[in-house]
Amino acid sequence: MAHEDGLLRELTTLRRGWGLEAERLRSRLGPLVSGWCEIHRTTSDRDARRVLRDAISAVIADFPADDRLAVDVALGIAAGTQHARLRDRIGILADRLQVSERTARRRIDRAFARLAAEIQAGSQPAEGVPDPDRGWFVKRLKALVRLDTAEPELIEEREIVATQDGLRRISAQLTVPRTGDGPDGERHVAADAQHGVRISERSREGQRHFRWLLDLPRPLSRGDSHTFSLVLRIRDGRPIRPSYTFVPLVTCESFTVRVRFDPDRPPRSVWRLDRVAPSVLTDPPQPGAPLDLDGAGEVAQEFTAPQLGYAYGLRWLPDQDIP
């Protein structure tokens, strides 16, 4: 009940002033609403507004029409209700429902109490069916790609933050992209947990996509952080696409990639990929501004708040290719 009361307080705060149209919306969100929608400090106001509208609309879809209208008007979601004061929006609701303003305010209070209760009920993890793809976000991802080893090796270290209580299991995924030359076939990737997790299940979809379920050493409470590391090795002896990209599927606040090249086969050119549509990666390379290798034969790049669904990382021309 305390959690539900906290949600109601945070939702009530959101309907003040401009509602969801308020400036600096992200800063007005409390931790319970932020956790429910998985909105984090690097989320833009525009994205936060869109996520909140979609999430609230989904929750109230089965509410009575008057309650749906009360929520939409109070938050300034309904067309024609984008006003600077909640009092003005209450007047609009009273006119549409043909009731007094006092009754309209009571309708809003009732609808928001139900909204908080529905969010609370939906936030409880299903017994025995935890979803490893929800309930957490990535605060920091550091990826090291080693091409100076007998087989390509990827070391990923993640710091995650739980957005729900009792988080016990998460997931990790890797796709080995099609190279574009030579016959396509099934890839072989070996995964090993360096520290912080235990790999409990391994699965694959098709020839190139791999997924692992990772058990945490202890349940995390909302707001707890945890760091773990995985080592992934491509063991089939076949060439890889000359690139490494990260496409976030959950919120990530910071991403750093470092590629260590074989000193006997340095690339002809290396460039940064920043907010690229994943489909573009199958096109012929279009080299960008070249990046220099350091004395260790490495190139590193950092990305802040990479957006969901876009690719970030490095691409290069191997030494045998002509730019």
Short mmCIF file of C-alpha atoms in Angstrom, two decimals, residues 7-312:
data_model
loop_
_atom_site.label_atom_id
_atom_site.label_comp_id
_atom_site.label_asym_id
_atom_site.label_seq_id
_atom_site.Cartn_x
_atom_site.Cartn_y
_atom_site.Cartn_z
CA LEU A 7 2.73 6.40 -6.93
CA LEU A 8 -0.46 8.37 -6.35
CA ARG A 9 1.53 11.28 -4.90
CA GLU A 10 3.90 11.31 -7.87
CA LEU A 11 1.04 11.09 -10.39
CA THR A 12 -0.83 13.88 -8.60
CA THR A 13 2.28 16.07 -8.87
CA LEU A 14 2.42 15.41 -12.62
CA ARG A 15 -1.04 16.84 -13.25
CA ARG A 16 -0.11 20.25 -11.82
CA GLY A 17 0.71 23.22 -14.02
CA TRP A 18 1.09 22.19 -17.65
CA GLY A 19 0.77 18.47 -16.87
CA LEU A 20 2.75 16.37 -19.33
CA GLU A 21 3.39 19.48 -21.41
CA ALA A 22 5.55 20.97 -18.64
CA GLU A 23 9.09 22.10 -19.39
CA ARG A 24 11.84 19.96 -17.86
CA LEU A 25 9.32 17.15 -17.52
CA ARG A 26 12.02 14.60 -16.75
CA SER A 27 13.05 16.51 -13.60
CA ARG A 28 9.45 16.40 -12.30
CA LEU A 29 9.22 12.61 -12.39
CA GLY A 30 9.47 10.78 -9.09
CA PRO A 31 11.43 7.53 -8.75
CA LEU A 32 8.35 5.30 -8.79
CA VAL A 33 6.93 6.70 -12.03
CA SER A 34 10.41 6.75 -13.58
CA GLY A 35 10.98 3.14 -12.60
CA TRP A 36 7.57 2.05 -13.87
CA CYS A 37 8.23 3.52 -17.34
CA GLU A 38 12.00 2.88 -17.22
CA ILE A 39 12.70 6.56 -17.79
CA HIS A 40 16.16 7.55 -16.63
CA ARG A 41 18.22 10.68 -16.17
CA THR A 42 19.52 10.67 -19.75
CA THR A 43 16.03 10.36 -21.28
CA SER A 44 15.02 13.52 -23.12
CA ASP A 45 11.85 15.40 -22.18
CA ARG A 46 10.40 14.55 -25.59
CA ASP A 47 10.99 10.83 -25.15
CA ALA A 48 9.78 10.92 -21.53
CA ARG A 49 6.55 12.63 -22.63
CA ARG A 50 5.96 10.03 -25.36
CA VAL A 51 6.70 7.07 -23.08
CA LEU A 52 4.42 8.41 -20.34
CA ARG A 53 1.54 9.05 -22.74
CA ASP A 54 1.80 5.56 -24.21
CA ALA A 55 2.15 3.85 -20.83
CA ILE A 56 -0.75 5.73 -19.21
CA SER A 57 -2.98 5.23 -22.26
CA ALA A 58 -2.33 1.48 -22.10
CA VAL A 59 -3.25 1.32 -18.39
CA ILE A 60 -6.51 3.28 -18.70
CA ALA A 61 -7.66 1.59 -21.93
CA ASP A 62 -10.26 -0.46 -20.04
CA PHE A 63 -11.35 2.32 -17.66
CA PRO A 64 -14.90 3.72 -17.95
CA ALA A 65 -15.05 6.52 -20.50
CA ASP A 66 -15.44 9.24 -17.84
CA ASP A 67 -12.37 8.03 -15.95
CA ARG A 68 -10.28 7.85 -19.13
CA LEU A 69 -11.32 11.39 -19.96
CA ALA A 70 -10.52 12.57 -16.42
CA VAL A 71 -6.96 11.25 -16.64
CA ASP A 72 -6.38 12.59 -20.16
CA VAL A 73 -7.72 16.05 -19.33
CA ALA A 74 -5.92 16.33 -15.99
CA LEU A 75 -2.55 15.52 -17.58
CA GLY A 76 -3.16 17.65 -20.66
CA ILE A 77 -3.15 14.63 -22.99
CA ALA A 78 -6.60 15.18 -24.48
CA ALA A 79 -6.80 17.50 -27.48
CA GLY A 80 -7.60 21.09 -26.54
CA THR A 81 -6.54 20.72 -22.90
CA GLN A 82 -2.97 22.06 -23.09
CA HIS A 83 -3.38 24.86 -20.56
CA ALA A 84 -0.96 26.27 -18.03
CA ARG A 85 -3.19 25.62 -15.00
CA LEU A 86 -4.87 22.46 -13.75
CA ARG A 87 -7.81 24.64 -12.69
CA ASP A 88 -8.51 25.49 -16.33
CA ARG A 89 -8.43 21.83 -17.32
CA ILE A 90 -10.82 20.94 -14.50
CA GLY A 91 -13.23 23.52 -15.97
CA ILE A 92 -12.94 21.84 -19.37
CA LEU A 93 -13.68 18.44 -17.82
CA ALA A 94 -16.70 19.87 -15.96
CA ASP A 95 -18.09 21.25 -19.23
CA ARG A 96 -17.55 17.96 -21.09
CA LEU A 97 -19.14 15.87 -18.33
CA GLN A 98 -21.77 18.52 -17.61
CA VAL A 99 -21.02 18.48 -13.88
CA SER A 100 -19.77 21.02 -11.36
CA GLU A 101 -16.06 21.73 -11.06
CA ARG A 102 -16.06 20.19 -7.59
CA THR A 103 -17.50 16.98 -9.02
CA ALA A 104 -15.01 17.09 -11.89
CA ARG A 105 -12.11 17.30 -9.41
CA ARG A 106 -13.52 14.30 -7.51
CA ARG A 107 -13.69 12.36 -10.80
CA ILE A 108 -10.04 13.15 -11.38
CA ASP A 109 -9.05 12.06 -7.87
CA ARG A 110 -10.98 8.80 -8.29
CA ALA A 111 -9.48 8.09 -11.72
CA PHE A 112 -5.94 8.75 -10.47
CA ALA A 113 -6.43 6.47 -7.47
CA ARG A 114 -7.44 3.70 -9.86
CA LEU A 115 -4.52 4.54 -12.15
CA ALA A 116 -2.05 4.17 -9.26
CA ALA A 117 -3.66 0.88 -8.20
CA GLU A 118 -3.48 -0.54 -11.75
CA ILE A 119 0.16 0.49 -12.14
CA GLN A 120 0.99 -1.11 -8.81
CA ALA A 121 -0.77 -4.33 -9.77
CA GLY A 122 0.93 -4.45 -13.15
CA SER A 123 4.35 -3.77 -11.66
CA GLN A 124 4.31 -6.91 -9.56
CA PRO A 125 6.38 -9.61 -11.25
CA ALA A 126 4.39 -12.71 -12.16
CA GLU A 127 5.06 -15.61 -9.82
CA GLY A 128 7.63 -17.94 -11.33
CA VAL A 129 7.70 -16.07 -14.67
CA PRO A 130 10.26 -13.24 -14.33
CA ASP A 131 10.99 -11.30 -17.50
CA PRO A 132 14.80 -11.04 -17.87
CA ASP A 133 14.45 -8.24 -20.44
CA ARG A 134 12.63 -5.85 -18.09
CA GLY A 135 13.15 -4.36 -14.66
CA TRP A 136 16.66 -2.97 -15.23
CA PHE A 137 18.71 -0.60 -17.35
CA VAL A 138 22.39 -0.26 -18.23
CA LYS A 139 24.19 2.56 -16.50
CA ARG A 140 27.53 1.83 -18.15
CA LEU A 141 28.72 -0.58 -20.86
CA LYS A 142 32.40 -1.03 -21.68
CA ALA A 143 33.23 -3.27 -24.64
CA LEU A 144 36.72 -4.46 -25.62
CA VAL A 145 37.06 -6.18 -29.00
CA ARG A 146 40.31 -8.11 -29.38
CA LEU A 147 41.47 -8.91 -32.89
CA ASP A 148 45.04 -9.70 -31.78
CA THR A 149 44.04 -13.10 -30.42
CA ALA A 150 43.75 -16.50 -32.11
CA GLU A 151 39.98 -15.98 -32.42
CA PRO A 152 37.94 -12.76 -32.22
CA GLU A 153 37.14 -12.00 -28.60
CA LEU A 154 34.66 -9.59 -27.05
CA ILE A 155 34.79 -8.62 -23.39
CA GLU A 156 31.73 -6.71 -22.18
CA GLU A 157 31.45 -5.19 -18.72
CA ARG A 158 28.07 -3.81 -17.71
CA GLU A 159 26.89 -1.89 -14.69
CA ILE A 160 23.13 -2.32 -14.42
CA VAL A 161 20.55 -0.67 -12.16
CA ALA A 162 17.37 -2.43 -11.04
CA THR A 163 14.07 -0.63 -11.60
CA GLN A 164 12.01 -3.17 -9.64
CA ASP A 165 12.42 -5.09 -6.41
CA GLY A 166 13.56 -8.68 -6.43
CA LEU A 167 15.48 -8.60 -9.72
CA ARG A 168 17.20 -11.99 -9.99
CA ARG A 169 17.77 -12.64 -13.68
CA ILE A 170 18.67 -10.59 -16.76
CA SER A 171 19.61 -11.38 -20.35
CA ALA A 172 22.44 -10.69 -22.79
CA GLN A 173 22.43 -11.01 -26.57
CA LEU A 174 24.88 -11.05 -29.47
CA THR A 175 24.39 -11.16 -33.22
CA VAL A 176 27.27 -12.14 -35.50
CA PRO A 177 26.43 -10.13 -38.65
CA ARG A 178 26.50 -11.62 -42.13
CA THR A 179 29.88 -10.86 -43.71
CA GLY A 180 28.60 -10.24 -47.24
CA ASP A 181 31.15 -12.46 -48.98
CA GLY A 182 31.47 -16.21 -48.96
CA PRO A 183 28.78 -18.73 -47.99
CA ASP A 184 26.54 -18.00 -45.06
CA GLY A 185 26.27 -20.59 -42.32
CA GLU A 186 25.82 -21.30 -38.66
CA ARG A 187 28.15 -19.36 -36.36
CA HIS A 188 29.67 -20.69 -33.16
CA VAL A 189 29.99 -18.34 -30.17
CA ALA A 190 31.30 -19.44 -26.77
CA ALA A 191 30.28 -17.37 -23.73
CA ASP A 192 31.96 -17.29 -20.34
CA ALA A 193 31.07 -15.23 -17.29
CA GLN A 194 34.18 -13.45 -15.99
CA HIS A 195 32.49 -12.21 -12.84
CA GLY A 196 29.21 -11.01 -11.36
CA VAL A 197 26.73 -13.45 -12.97
CA ARG A 198 26.19 -17.11 -13.73
CA ILE A 199 25.03 -18.20 -17.19
CA SER A 200 21.94 -20.31 -16.52
CA GLU A 201 20.54 -20.78 -20.04
CA ARG A 202 21.92 -20.51 -23.57
CA SER A 203 19.83 -20.29 -26.72
CA ARG A 204 20.11 -19.23 -30.34
CA GLU A 205 17.73 -17.96 -33.00
CA GLY A 206 18.73 -18.82 -36.53
CA GLN A 207 22.36 -19.05 -37.52
CA ARG A 208 23.80 -15.84 -36.07
CA HIS A 209 21.79 -14.62 -33.06
CA PHE A 210 22.68 -15.79 -29.53
CA ARG A 211 21.00 -15.14 -26.17
CA TRP A 212 22.02 -15.95 -22.62
CA LEU A 213 20.04 -15.77 -19.38
CA LEU A 214 22.17 -14.55 -16.51
CA ASP A 215 21.45 -15.24 -12.84
CA LEU A 216 22.57 -12.49 -10.46
CA PRO A 217 24.46 -13.47 -7.30
CA ARG A 218 21.73 -11.92 -5.13
CA PRO A 219 18.31 -10.31 -5.72
CA LEU A 220 18.51 -6.59 -6.41
CA SER A 221 16.12 -4.03 -4.97
CA ARG A 222 14.89 -1.02 -6.92
CA GLY A 223 17.82 1.39 -7.37
CA ASP A 224 20.52 -1.19 -6.60
CA SER A 225 23.43 -1.36 -9.05
CA HIS A 226 25.52 -4.38 -10.01
CA THR A 227 28.54 -4.92 -12.30
CA PHE A 228 29.30 -8.05 -14.27
CA SER A 229 31.48 -9.10 -17.20
CA LEU A 230 31.12 -11.60 -20.05
CA VAL A 231 33.71 -12.93 -22.50
CA LEU A 232 32.38 -13.96 -25.91
CA ARG A 233 34.59 -15.78 -28.44
CA ILE A 234 33.78 -16.61 -32.06
CA ARG A 235 34.98 -20.18 -32.45
CA ASP A 236 34.02 -21.16 -36.00
CA GLY A 237 37.19 -19.90 -37.68
CA ARG A 238 35.28 -17.85 -40.26
CA PRO A 239 35.78 -14.11 -40.90
CA ILE A 240 33.68 -11.49 -39.14
CA ARG A 241 32.28 -8.25 -40.48
CA PRO A 242 34.88 -5.48 -39.97
CA SER A 243 32.84 -3.60 -37.39
CA TYR A 244 31.56 -3.71 -33.85
CA THR A 245 28.27 -2.02 -33.02
CA PHE A 246 25.99 -1.84 -30.03
CA VAL A 247 22.23 -1.50 -30.58
CA PRO A 248 20.62 -0.80 -27.17
CA LEU A 249 17.40 -2.69 -26.50
CA VAL A 250 17.10 -1.32 -22.95
CA THR A 251 18.09 2.15 -21.77
CA CYS A 252 21.85 2.69 -21.62
CA GLU A 253 23.39 5.83 -20.12
CA SER A 254 27.00 5.38 -21.27
CA PHE A 255 28.75 3.16 -23.82
CA THR A 256 32.49 2.88 -24.48
CA VAL A 257 34.05 0.66 -27.14
CA ARG A 258 37.72 -0.18 -27.64
CA VAL A 259 39.07 -2.29 -30.51
CA ARG A 260 42.56 -3.80 -30.23
CA PHE A 261 43.90 -4.70 -33.67
CA ASP A 262 46.45 -7.31 -34.67
CA PRO A 263 49.78 -5.43 -34.85
CA ASP A 264 50.71 -7.45 -37.94
CA ARG A 265 47.49 -6.53 -39.72
CA PRO A 266 46.45 -2.98 -38.83
CA PRO A 267 43.35 -1.64 -40.62
CA ARG A 268 43.64 0.81 -43.49
CA SER A 269 41.02 3.06 -41.90
CA VAL A 270 38.81 3.17 -38.81
CA TRP A 271 35.83 5.46 -38.25
CA ARG A 272 33.06 6.10 -35.75
CA LEU A 273 29.45 4.98 -36.16
CA ASP A 274 27.06 7.23 -34.23
CA ARG A 275 23.26 6.78 -34.24
CA VAL A 276 23.19 4.72 -37.42
CA ALA A 277 20.17 2.71 -38.56
CA PRO A 278 21.16 -0.98 -38.23
CA SER A 279 19.98 -1.68 -41.80
CA VAL A 280 22.69 0.68 -43.11
CA LEU A 281 25.39 -1.60 -41.73
CA THR A 282 24.78 -4.10 -44.56
CA ASP A 283 25.54 -1.44 -47.18
CA PRO A 284 29.03 -1.01 -48.67
CA PRO A 285 31.23 0.91 -46.21
CA GLN A 286 31.19 4.69 -46.38
CA PRO A 287 34.29 5.69 -44.39
CA GLY A 288 33.88 8.67 -42.10
CA ALA A 289 36.53 10.83 -40.44
CA PRO A 290 39.51 8.50 -39.83
CA LEU A 291 40.54 7.67 -36.28
CA ASP A 292 44.17 7.09 -35.35
CA LEU A 293 45.41 3.94 -33.66
CA ASP A 294 47.35 4.55 -30.48
CA GLY A 295 50.69 2.98 -29.57
CA ALA A 296 48.98 -0.21 -28.45
CA GLY A 297 47.20 -0.61 -31.78
CA GLU A 298 43.86 0.40 -30.28
CA VAL A 299 41.01 2.79 -31.05
CA ALA A 300 38.45 3.82 -28.41
CA GLN A 301 35.25 5.85 -28.61
CA GLU A 302 32.66 6.91 -26.04
CA PHE A 303 28.92 7.49 -26.50
CA THR A 304 26.54 9.17 -24.05
CA ALA A 305 22.89 8.10 -23.84
CA PRO A 306 22.73 6.01 -27.03
CA GLN A 307 19.15 5.86 -28.30
CA LEU A 308 17.18 2.63 -28.40
CA GLY A 309 17.22 0.85 -31.75
CA TYR A 310 20.19 2.70 -33.28
CA ALA A 311 23.72 1.37 -33.82
CA TYR A 312 26.85 2.84 -32.20
#
